[in-house]
């Protein structure tokens, strides 16, 4: 089966005083057209770095390595400099967390988008304008003709994020990456944006990568879920399977510490004890071992766990699970 | 029921300039709110609903256009009244990065309220700082650190510790966990519950995340466009919302328990 995006063994390292520090370590995933992948994890888990690597916008000091990042036949790992321009924005587009920072405050909504279109394809001003109206319409931007002349500062946060989405759609990409794209928005606006992204994915056959720290949002987006911890993927599978039947102690811990609309103090939240390890301090063992309640003595400190199957398409990287199954990690 | 801290018929209008002409903007229209001893009240609503403005009025950062704030049943009117109120009601701000002075060591930041309100002999100050750091689950060594050496979760604990230095009767918490990672958020929420149970603190907890409010508070008020549109015991409001806005707000919360229940 042809695969739109195939990431194999992606690692991202920074040089430190005592050798290289991996902020993303050996992450692999595949994504087909029309599919969505949610990357969930806390700050410092490396989820944003993975997205940046797909667009070639990692910080200069970062070293990206791996077997391959295959994108429709092009190896993104081998892509450099000007060659990125054919991919970035045109084929893979990104929606950032803060739409205020993502938009140029000095130009109108209309010109933000026509500029992007004209940078990527040869077309007349009128054609660019027509496309701008089309994508703003897709993004649910209201009172188009009149409002597209406004500046970003004249719009609410929700509307600015819709402009950012229209900007991402403008060159008809086949993959959209939304990095915490709804985190700063009010809940009702967030729900609108999530519905919009889901609809665009289905209508346009887009592949979608949605990065979030909110497991509730992950469930609303649907598709596949990859849980990241300290630069490592620890569990992956269909979102609902993973949330209904978590198999990694970290996924368990996240679910126990996240309040839901059903939670009450008779069933207290259980925070994960301790703090995430500093990058570079993990060494060869399991990244979660310092906070894990079900550590396997001697083994977790010495080696990384490989993937163990926990169901159809559902995999978990945990020594305890490999030894004792579901009962062991509960 | 008499509350520790009460706001009665609060109205707040701001004067804004629109196209050069002064314009009245009614941010809060006739809101009443009270918190009983040892009670946690949740105040929910979206940005612009006026929840922060109400809370700022209740501690005197902002003056109400009309309406009264009462503390222990007595109206707060004079400067001395407000000063007394601010000794026993404390405010924890949303952003732990801007709430701490960047050039002040944590220990000094925690000692300052004691010194300003002349709460104890100078000699006892360091001991109280150490004790409070332990109460919020931080190592006493943190007193020697600067704010930029701490993580977001640690800073929010420091802010909480500073608010607790004066042994307040009531605490107003404005979105204090919304910027934190879930596992850290759970730690801070547990700490709040523990403090409420152990010290009998009253809490006004402001949040747009209904999942957290459901977990924490026993009573909840829903604000929309400067008005309270629904209030009642948390269970009743969440399980049987009466106002359309409350229903819309609940439906908008991303929630895996609901999605999983729907899929099953």
PDB file of C-alpha atoms in Angstrom, chain A residues 32-36 174 201-202 205-208:
ATOM      1  CA  UNK A  32      -1.910   7.542   4.988  1.00  0.00           C
ATOM      2  CA  UNK A  33      -3.899  10.176   3.129  1.00  0.00           C
ATOM      3  CA  UNK A  34      -7.170  10.909   4.910  1.00  0.00           C
ATOM      4  CA  UNK A  35      -5.844   9.589   8.231  1.00  0.00           C
ATOM      5  CA  UNK A  36      -5.196  11.452  11.441  1.00  0.00           C
ATOM      6  CA  UNK A 174      -1.744  16.878   1.532  1.00  0.00           C
ATOM      7  CA  UNK A 201      -9.586  16.042   6.664  1.00  0.00           C
ATOM      8  CA  UNK A 202     -12.582  14.038   5.414  1.00  0.00           C
ATOM      9  CA  UNK A 205      -8.618  13.679   1.995  1.00  0.00           C
ATOM     10  CA  UNK A 206      -5.902  15.417   4.024  1.00  0.00           C
ATOM     11  CA  UNK A 207      -3.580  13.637   6.374  1.00  0.00           C
ATOM     12  CA  UNK A 208      -3.610  15.357   9.762  1.00  0.00           C
TER      13      UNK A 208
END
